[in-house]
C-alpha positions as semicolon CSV with decimal commas, in nm:
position;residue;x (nm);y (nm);z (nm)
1;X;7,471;-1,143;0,738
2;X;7,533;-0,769;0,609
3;X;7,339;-0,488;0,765
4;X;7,260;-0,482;0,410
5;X;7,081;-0,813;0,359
6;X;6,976;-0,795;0,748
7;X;6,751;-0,506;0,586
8;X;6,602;-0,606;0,298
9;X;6,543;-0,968;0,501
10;X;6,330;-0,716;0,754
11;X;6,187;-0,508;0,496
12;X;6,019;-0,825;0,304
13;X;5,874;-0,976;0,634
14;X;5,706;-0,670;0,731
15;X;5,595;-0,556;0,389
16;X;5,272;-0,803;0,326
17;X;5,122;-0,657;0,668
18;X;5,168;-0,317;0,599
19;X;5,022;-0,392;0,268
20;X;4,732;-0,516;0,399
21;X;4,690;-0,222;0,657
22;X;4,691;0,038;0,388
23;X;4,426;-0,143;0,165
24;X;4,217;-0,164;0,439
25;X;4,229;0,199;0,582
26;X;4,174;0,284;0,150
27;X;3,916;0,075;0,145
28;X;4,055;-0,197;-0,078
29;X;3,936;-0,447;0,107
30;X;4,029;-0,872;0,018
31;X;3,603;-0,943;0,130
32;X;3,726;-1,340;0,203
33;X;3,347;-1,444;0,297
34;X;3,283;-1,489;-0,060
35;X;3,422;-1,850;-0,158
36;X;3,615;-1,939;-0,370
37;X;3,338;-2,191;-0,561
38;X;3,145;-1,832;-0,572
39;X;3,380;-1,632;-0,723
40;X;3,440;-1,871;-0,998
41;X;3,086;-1,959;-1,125
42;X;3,045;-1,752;-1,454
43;X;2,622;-1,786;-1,445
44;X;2,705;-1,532;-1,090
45;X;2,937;-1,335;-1,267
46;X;2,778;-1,007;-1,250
47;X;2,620;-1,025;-0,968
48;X;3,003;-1,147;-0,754
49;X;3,113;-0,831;-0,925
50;X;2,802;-0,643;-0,741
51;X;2,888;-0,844;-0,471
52;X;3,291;-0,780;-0,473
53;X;3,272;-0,422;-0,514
54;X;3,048;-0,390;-0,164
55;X;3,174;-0,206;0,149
56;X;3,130;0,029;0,420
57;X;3,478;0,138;0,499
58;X;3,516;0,239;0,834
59;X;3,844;0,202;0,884
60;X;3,904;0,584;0,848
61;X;3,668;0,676;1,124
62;X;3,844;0,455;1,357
63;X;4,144;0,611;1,267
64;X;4,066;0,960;1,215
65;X;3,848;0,936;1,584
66;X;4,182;0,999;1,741
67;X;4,418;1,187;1,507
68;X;4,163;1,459;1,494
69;X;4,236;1,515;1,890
70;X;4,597;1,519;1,856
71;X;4,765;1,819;1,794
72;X;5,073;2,010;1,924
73;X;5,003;2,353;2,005
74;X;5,371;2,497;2,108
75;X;5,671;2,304;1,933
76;X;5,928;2,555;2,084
77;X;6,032;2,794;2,385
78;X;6,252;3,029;2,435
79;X;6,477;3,106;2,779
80;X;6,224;3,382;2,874
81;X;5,891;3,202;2,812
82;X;5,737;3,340;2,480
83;X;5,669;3,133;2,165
84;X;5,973;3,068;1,895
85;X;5,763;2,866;1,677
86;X;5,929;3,026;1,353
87;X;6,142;2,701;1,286
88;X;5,883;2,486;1,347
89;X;5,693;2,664;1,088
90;X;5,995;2,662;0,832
91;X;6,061;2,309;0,844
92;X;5,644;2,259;0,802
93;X;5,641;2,077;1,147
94;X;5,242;2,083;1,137
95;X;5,221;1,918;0,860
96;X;5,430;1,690;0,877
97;X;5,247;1,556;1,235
98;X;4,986;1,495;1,040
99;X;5,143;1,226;0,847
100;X;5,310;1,078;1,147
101;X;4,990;1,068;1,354
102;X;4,799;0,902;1,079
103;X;5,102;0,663;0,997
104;X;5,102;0,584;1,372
105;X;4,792;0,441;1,404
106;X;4,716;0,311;1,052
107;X;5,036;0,101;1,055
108;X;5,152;0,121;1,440
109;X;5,488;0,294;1,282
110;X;5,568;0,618;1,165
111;X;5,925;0,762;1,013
112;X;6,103;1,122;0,889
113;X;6,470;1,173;0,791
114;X;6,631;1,458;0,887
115;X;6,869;1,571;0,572
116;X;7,032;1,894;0,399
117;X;6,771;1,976;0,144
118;X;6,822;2,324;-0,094
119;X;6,698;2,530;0,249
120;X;6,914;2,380;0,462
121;X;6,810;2,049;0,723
122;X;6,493;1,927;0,618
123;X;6,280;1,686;0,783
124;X;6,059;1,413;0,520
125;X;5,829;1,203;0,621
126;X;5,830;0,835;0,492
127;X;5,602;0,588;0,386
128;X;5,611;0,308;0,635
129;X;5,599;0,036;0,413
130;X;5,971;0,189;0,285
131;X;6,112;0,173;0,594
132;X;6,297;-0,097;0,780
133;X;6,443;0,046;1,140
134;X;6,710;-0,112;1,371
135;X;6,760;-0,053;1,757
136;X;7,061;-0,052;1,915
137;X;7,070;-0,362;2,121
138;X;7,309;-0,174;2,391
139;X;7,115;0,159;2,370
140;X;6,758;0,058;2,248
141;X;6,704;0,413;2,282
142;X;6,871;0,488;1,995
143;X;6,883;0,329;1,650
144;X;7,187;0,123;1,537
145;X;7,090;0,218;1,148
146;X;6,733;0,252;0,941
147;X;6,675;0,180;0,597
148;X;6,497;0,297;0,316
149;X;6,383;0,039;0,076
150;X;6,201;0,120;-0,288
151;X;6,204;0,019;-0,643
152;X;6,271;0,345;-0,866
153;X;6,107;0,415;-1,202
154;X;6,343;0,252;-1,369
155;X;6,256;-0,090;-1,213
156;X;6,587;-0,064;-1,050
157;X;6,626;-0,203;-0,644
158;X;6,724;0,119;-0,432
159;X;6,803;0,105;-0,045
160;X;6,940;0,407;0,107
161;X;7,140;0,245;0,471
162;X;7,159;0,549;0,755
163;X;7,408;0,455;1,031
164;X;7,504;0,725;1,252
165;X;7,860;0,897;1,071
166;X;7,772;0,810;0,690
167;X;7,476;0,763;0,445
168;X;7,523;0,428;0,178
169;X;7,347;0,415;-0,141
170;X;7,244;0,106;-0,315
171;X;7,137;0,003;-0,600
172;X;7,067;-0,360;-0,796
173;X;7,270;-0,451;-1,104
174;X;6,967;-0,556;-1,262
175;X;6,631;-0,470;-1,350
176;X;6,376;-0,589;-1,069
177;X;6,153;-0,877;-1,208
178;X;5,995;-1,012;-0,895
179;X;6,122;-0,996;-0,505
180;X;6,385;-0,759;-0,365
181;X;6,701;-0,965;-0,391
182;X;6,846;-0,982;-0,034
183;X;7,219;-1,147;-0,157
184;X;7,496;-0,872;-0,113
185;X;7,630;-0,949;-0,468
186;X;7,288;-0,820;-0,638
187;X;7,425;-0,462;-0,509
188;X;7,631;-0,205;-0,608
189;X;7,703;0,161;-0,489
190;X;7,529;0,501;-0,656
191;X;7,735;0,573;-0,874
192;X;7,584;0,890;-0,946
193;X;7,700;1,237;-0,908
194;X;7,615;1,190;-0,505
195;X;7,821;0,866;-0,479
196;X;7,763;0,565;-0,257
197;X;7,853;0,743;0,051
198;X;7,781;1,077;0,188
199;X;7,936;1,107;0,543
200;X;7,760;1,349;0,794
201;X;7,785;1,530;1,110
202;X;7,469;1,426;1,327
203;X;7,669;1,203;1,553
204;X;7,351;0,938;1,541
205;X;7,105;0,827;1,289
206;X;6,902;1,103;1,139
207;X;6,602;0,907;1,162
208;X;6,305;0,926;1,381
209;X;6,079;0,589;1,423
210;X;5,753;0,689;1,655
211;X;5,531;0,359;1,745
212;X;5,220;0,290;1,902
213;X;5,159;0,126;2,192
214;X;5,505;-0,095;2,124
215;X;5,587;-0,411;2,357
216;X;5,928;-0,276;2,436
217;X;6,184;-0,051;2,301
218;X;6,302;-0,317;2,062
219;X;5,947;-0,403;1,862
220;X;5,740;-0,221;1,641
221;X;5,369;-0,019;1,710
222;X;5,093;-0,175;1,658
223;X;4,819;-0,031;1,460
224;X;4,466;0,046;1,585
225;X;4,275;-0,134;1,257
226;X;4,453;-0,482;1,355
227;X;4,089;-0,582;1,571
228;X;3,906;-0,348;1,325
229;X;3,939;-0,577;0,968
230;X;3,806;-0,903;1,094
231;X;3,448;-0,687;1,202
232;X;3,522;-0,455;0,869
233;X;3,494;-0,794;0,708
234;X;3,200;-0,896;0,867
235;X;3,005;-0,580;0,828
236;X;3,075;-0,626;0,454
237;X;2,942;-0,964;0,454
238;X;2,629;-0,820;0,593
239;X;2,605;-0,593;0,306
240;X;2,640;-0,895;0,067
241;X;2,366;-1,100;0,220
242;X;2,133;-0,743;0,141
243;X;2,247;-0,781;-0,192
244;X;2,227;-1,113;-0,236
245;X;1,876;-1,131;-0,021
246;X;1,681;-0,872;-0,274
247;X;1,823;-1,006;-0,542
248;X;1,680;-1,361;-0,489
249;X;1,333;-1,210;-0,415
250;X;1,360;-1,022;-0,737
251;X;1,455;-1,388;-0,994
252;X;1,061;-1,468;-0,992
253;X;0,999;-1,175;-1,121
254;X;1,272;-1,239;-1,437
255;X;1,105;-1,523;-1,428
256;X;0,785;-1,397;-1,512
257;X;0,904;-1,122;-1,746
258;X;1,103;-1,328;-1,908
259;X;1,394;-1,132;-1,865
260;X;1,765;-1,215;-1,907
261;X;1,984;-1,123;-1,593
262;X;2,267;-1,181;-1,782
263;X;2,145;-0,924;-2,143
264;X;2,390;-0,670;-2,182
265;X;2,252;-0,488;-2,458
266;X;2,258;-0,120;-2,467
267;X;1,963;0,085;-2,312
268;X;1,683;0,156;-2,647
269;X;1,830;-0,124;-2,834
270;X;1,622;-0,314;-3,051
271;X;1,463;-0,643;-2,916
272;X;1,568;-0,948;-3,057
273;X;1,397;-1,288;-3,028
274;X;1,519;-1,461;-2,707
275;X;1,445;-1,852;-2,663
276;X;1,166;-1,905;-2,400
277;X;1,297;-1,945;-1,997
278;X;1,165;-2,219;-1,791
279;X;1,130;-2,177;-1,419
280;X;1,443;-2,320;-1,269
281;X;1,310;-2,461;-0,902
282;X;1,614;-2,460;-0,756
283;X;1,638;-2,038;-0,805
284;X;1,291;-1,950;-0,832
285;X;0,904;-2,084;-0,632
286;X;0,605;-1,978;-0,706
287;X;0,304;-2,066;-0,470
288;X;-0,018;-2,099;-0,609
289;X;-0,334;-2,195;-0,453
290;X;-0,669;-2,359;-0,563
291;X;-0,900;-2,071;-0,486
292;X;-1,029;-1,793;-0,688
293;X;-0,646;-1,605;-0,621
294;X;-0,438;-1,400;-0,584
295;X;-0,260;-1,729;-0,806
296;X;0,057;-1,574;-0,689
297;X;0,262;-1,448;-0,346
298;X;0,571;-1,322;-0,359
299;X;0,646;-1,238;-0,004
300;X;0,925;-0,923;0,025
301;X;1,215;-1,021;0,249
302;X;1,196;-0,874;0,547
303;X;1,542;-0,680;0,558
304;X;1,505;-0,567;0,943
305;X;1,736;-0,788;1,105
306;X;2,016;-0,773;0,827
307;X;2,032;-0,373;0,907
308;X;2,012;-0,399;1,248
309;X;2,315;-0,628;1,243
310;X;2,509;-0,398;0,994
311;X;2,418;-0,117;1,320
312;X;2,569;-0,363;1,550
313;X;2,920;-0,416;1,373
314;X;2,973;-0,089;1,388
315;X;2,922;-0,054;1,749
316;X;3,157;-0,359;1,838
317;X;3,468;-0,190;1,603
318;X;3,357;0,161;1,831
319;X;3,346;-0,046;2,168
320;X;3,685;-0,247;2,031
321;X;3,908;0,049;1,972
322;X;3,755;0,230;2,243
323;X;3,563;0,575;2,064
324;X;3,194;0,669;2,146
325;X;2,944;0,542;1,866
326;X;2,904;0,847;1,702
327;X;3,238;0,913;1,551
328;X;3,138;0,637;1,315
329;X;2,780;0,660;1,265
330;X;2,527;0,944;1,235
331;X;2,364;0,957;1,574
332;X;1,953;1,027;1,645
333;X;1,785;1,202;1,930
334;X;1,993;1,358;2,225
335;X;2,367;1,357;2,142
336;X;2,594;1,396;2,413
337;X;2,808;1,725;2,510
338;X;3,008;1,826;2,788
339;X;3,105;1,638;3,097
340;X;2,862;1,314;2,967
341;X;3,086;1,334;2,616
342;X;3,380;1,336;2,797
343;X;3,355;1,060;3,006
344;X;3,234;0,870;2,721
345;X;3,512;0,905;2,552
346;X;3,755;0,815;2,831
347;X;3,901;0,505;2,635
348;X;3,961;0,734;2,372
349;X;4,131;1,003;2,568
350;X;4,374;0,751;2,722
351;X;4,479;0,642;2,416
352;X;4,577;0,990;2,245
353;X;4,758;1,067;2,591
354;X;4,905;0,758;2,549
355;X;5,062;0,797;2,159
356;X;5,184;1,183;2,296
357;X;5,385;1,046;2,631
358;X;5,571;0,816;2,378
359;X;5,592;1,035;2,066
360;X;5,731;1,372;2,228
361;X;6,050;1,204;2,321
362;X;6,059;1,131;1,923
363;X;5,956;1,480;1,846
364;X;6,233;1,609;2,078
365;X;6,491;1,432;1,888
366;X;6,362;1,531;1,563
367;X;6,375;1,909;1,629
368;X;6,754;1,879;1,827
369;X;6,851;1,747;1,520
370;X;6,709;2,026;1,325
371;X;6,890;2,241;1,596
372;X;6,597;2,378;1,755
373;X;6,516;2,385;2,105
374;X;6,219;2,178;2,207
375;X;5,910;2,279;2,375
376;X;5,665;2,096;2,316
377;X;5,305;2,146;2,441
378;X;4,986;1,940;2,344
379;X;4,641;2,052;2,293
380;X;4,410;1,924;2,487
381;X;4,239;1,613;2,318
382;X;3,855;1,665;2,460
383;X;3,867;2,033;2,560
384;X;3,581;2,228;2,700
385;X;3,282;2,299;2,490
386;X;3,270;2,729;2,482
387;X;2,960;2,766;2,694
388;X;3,138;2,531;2,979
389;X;3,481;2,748;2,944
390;X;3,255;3,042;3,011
391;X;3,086;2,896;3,311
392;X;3,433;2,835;3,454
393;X;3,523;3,167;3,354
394;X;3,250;3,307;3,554
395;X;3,313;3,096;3,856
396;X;3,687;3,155;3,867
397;X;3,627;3,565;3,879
398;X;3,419;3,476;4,169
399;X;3,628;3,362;4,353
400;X;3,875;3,676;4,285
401;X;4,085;3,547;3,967
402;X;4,306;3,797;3,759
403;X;4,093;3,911;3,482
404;X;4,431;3,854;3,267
405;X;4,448;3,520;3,365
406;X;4,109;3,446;3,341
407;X;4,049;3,544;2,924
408;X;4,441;3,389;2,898
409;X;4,252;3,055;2,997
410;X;3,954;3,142;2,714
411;X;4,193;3,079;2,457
412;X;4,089;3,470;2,297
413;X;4,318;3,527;1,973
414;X;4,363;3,906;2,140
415;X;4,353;3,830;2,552
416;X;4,541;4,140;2,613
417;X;4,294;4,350;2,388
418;X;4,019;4,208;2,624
419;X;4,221;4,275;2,908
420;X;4,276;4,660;2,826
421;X;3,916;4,703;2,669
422;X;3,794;4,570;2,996
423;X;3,974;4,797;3,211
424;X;3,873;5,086;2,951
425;X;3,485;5,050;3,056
426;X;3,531;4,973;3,415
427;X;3,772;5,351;3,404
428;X;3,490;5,512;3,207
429;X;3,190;5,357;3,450
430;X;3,391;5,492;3,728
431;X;3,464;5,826;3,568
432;X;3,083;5,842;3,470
433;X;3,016;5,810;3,826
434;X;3,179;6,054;3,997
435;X;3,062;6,284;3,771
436;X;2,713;6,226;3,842
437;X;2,784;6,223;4,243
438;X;2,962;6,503;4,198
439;X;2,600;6,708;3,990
440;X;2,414;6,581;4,207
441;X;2,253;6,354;3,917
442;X;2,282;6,079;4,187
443;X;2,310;6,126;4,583
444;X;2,295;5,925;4,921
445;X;1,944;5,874;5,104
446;X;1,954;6,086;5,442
């Protein structure tokens, strides 16, 4: 088998569960309670397509819950200490973690080439579900090659191979009609002004594959919605049964009115003659009773438990990926802060520290091939809230602290301003002082 083939064979197994990752975290969700004897009963049909179109997507909560505490604060240092963050900010480095952190924990992989774009090496990030990435078996460190796999707007097969001394560009002969055809003689080389092959100087593949929480070097991440979707799809059957619950309370009342669920004229139209509608008793029941009335009871569904189990669904997908409650649901009373917050969110802390121990190694690689020297320091995921950075403040000039190292520790956007203004008023309070011993404005007891 060509590395070729060996790719495209990859690319296709992988391609249905990333697929199903991404509809999930947009919201495009396959809602398989509904069955299939449902779905195909035309008397239903507008209410499946109430039904169908139902969710409460909170796949991006559980996602964003831990992106949002991930960030790098330093990408680069130089031999004497001080910030060299210009590259970083050339090659749009912060922007481009975001992509990779969301990538890493929507599909469990994340991908950027390095390449000589019109202002020199450029790093892109890729769409996971184009990517196809091979270890070295020797050196699982390192890859052996990585593909990129995508049908152009042309309808035309394109896979662009990386090893590590050339790049090879494919294309199909044909049109693509249906599946990516994996037999070598369905390809030919670019023959475009780049050519099939474009040799380079990196020494290794300019590709960098981060994954979450992998088995080994050899397999890929795994992504943090794979426990969320079978409870998404619960929670969204919950939200059908509403639907579905209030809507069989309300058919009596068509009943009664005489009123066609299925009438699509257009609001103000004029009424038309419609044949008379019997009481169907397997839809609608009506209880009368032999007494002067009410003749009638329609008893309102009691909707209580339905909600409270919606509330519950939630807090299983919060306790299964290991965030407090809030981050996906609007919280009442007393909402926790400080030390009770962060211990709370211990799972969730673990986690982020987790994804940066095994992407910086990733994110060293990608900035030595950039040739920039790494130096690479992460914000703290659950810092302190301001009024507890002041109480340690407080405490640590107590206990005789450095006033310069004390406001560098506030995180101040001008510590040495604060440093000199400080030193200012303590100079003129000293100054203002003297003076006074010195008129007598102020004296000693005898």
């Amino acid at each position: 088998m060509s590395i070729l083939t060996d790719a495209i064979t990859q690319w296709a197994n992988r391609r249905d569960a990333y697929r199903l990752l991404y509809d999930y975290y947009r919201g495009n969700h396959q809602l398989q309670f509904a069955s299939r004897d449902y779905q195909t009963k035309q008397a239903q049909k507008l209410l499946t397509d109430t039904v169908m179109s139902l969710r409460e997507n909170l796949c991006p909560a559980a996602v964003t819950a831990f992106t949002d505490g991930i960030a790098i604060e330093q990408w680069t240092t130089t031999a004497d200490g001080h910030d060299n963050d210009g590259a970083a900010k050339l090659h749009g480095l912060s922007r481009l973690e975001g992509f990779i952190d969301r990538a890493g924990f929507v599909y469990g992989d994340a991908y950027a080439i390095v390449w000589p774009g019109p202002n020199g090496l450029t790093p892109t990030f890729c769409d996971p579900p184009t990517m196809i990435p091979q270890p070295d078996p020797d050196d699982p460190s390192q890859l052996a090659w990585a593909a990129r796999i995508w049908t152009d707007h042309d309808d035309y097969g394109r896979v662009n191979l990386y090893l590590p001394d050339r790049l090879e560009r494919w294309i199909t002969k044909q049109q693509i009609t249906g599946d990516m055809p994996a037999l070598d003689d369905a390809w030919t080389g670019c023959t475009d002004s780049d050519g099939p092959t474009i040799a380079h100087q990196f020494g290794t593949v300019p590709v960098c594959w981060w994954k979450r929480d992998p088995d080994d070097h050899m397999s890929h991440g795994h992504s943090i919605l794979t426990d969320v979707i079978p409870l998404q799809d619960a929670l969204n059957k919950t939200l059908a049964d509403l639907i579905i619950t209030t809507e069989t309370y309300a058919r009596p009342f068509y009943a009664l009115l005489n009123h066609d669920v299925n009438d699509v004229r257009t609001p103000y139209a004029p009424a038309t003659p419609r044949q008379e509608q019997r009481i169907d008793p397997d839809k609608q029941q009506f209880w009368a009773t032999n007494g002067p009335g009410p003749l009638l009871r329609f008893d309102p569904p009691d909707l209580t438990p339905l909600l409270k189990v919606q509330d519950a669904f939630a807090s299983k997908i919060a306790r299964v990926v290991g965030i407090p409650y809030h981050y996906l649901s609007q919280t009442s009373g007393d909402v926790p802060s400080g030390e009770a917050l962060r211990i709370l969110s211990t799972r969730r802390t673990a986690t982020i520290r987790a994804w940066q121990r095994d992407a910086e190694p990733v994110w060293n690689g990608l900035l030595q091939l950039l040739g920039v020297e790494p130096g690479i320091q992460w914000a703290e995921p659950m810092p302190l809230d301001p009024l507890e950075q002041l109480q340690v403040a407080q405490l640590k000039q107590q206990l005789g602290y450095a006033l310069v190292d004390i406001v560098h520790d506030l995180d101040e956007p001008d510590p040495d301003g604060v440093v000199q203004r400080a030193s200012d008023a303590a100079a003129q309070s000293a100054q203002a002082a003297g003076r006074a011993l010195m008129t007598g404005t102020i004296g000693y007891d005898s």
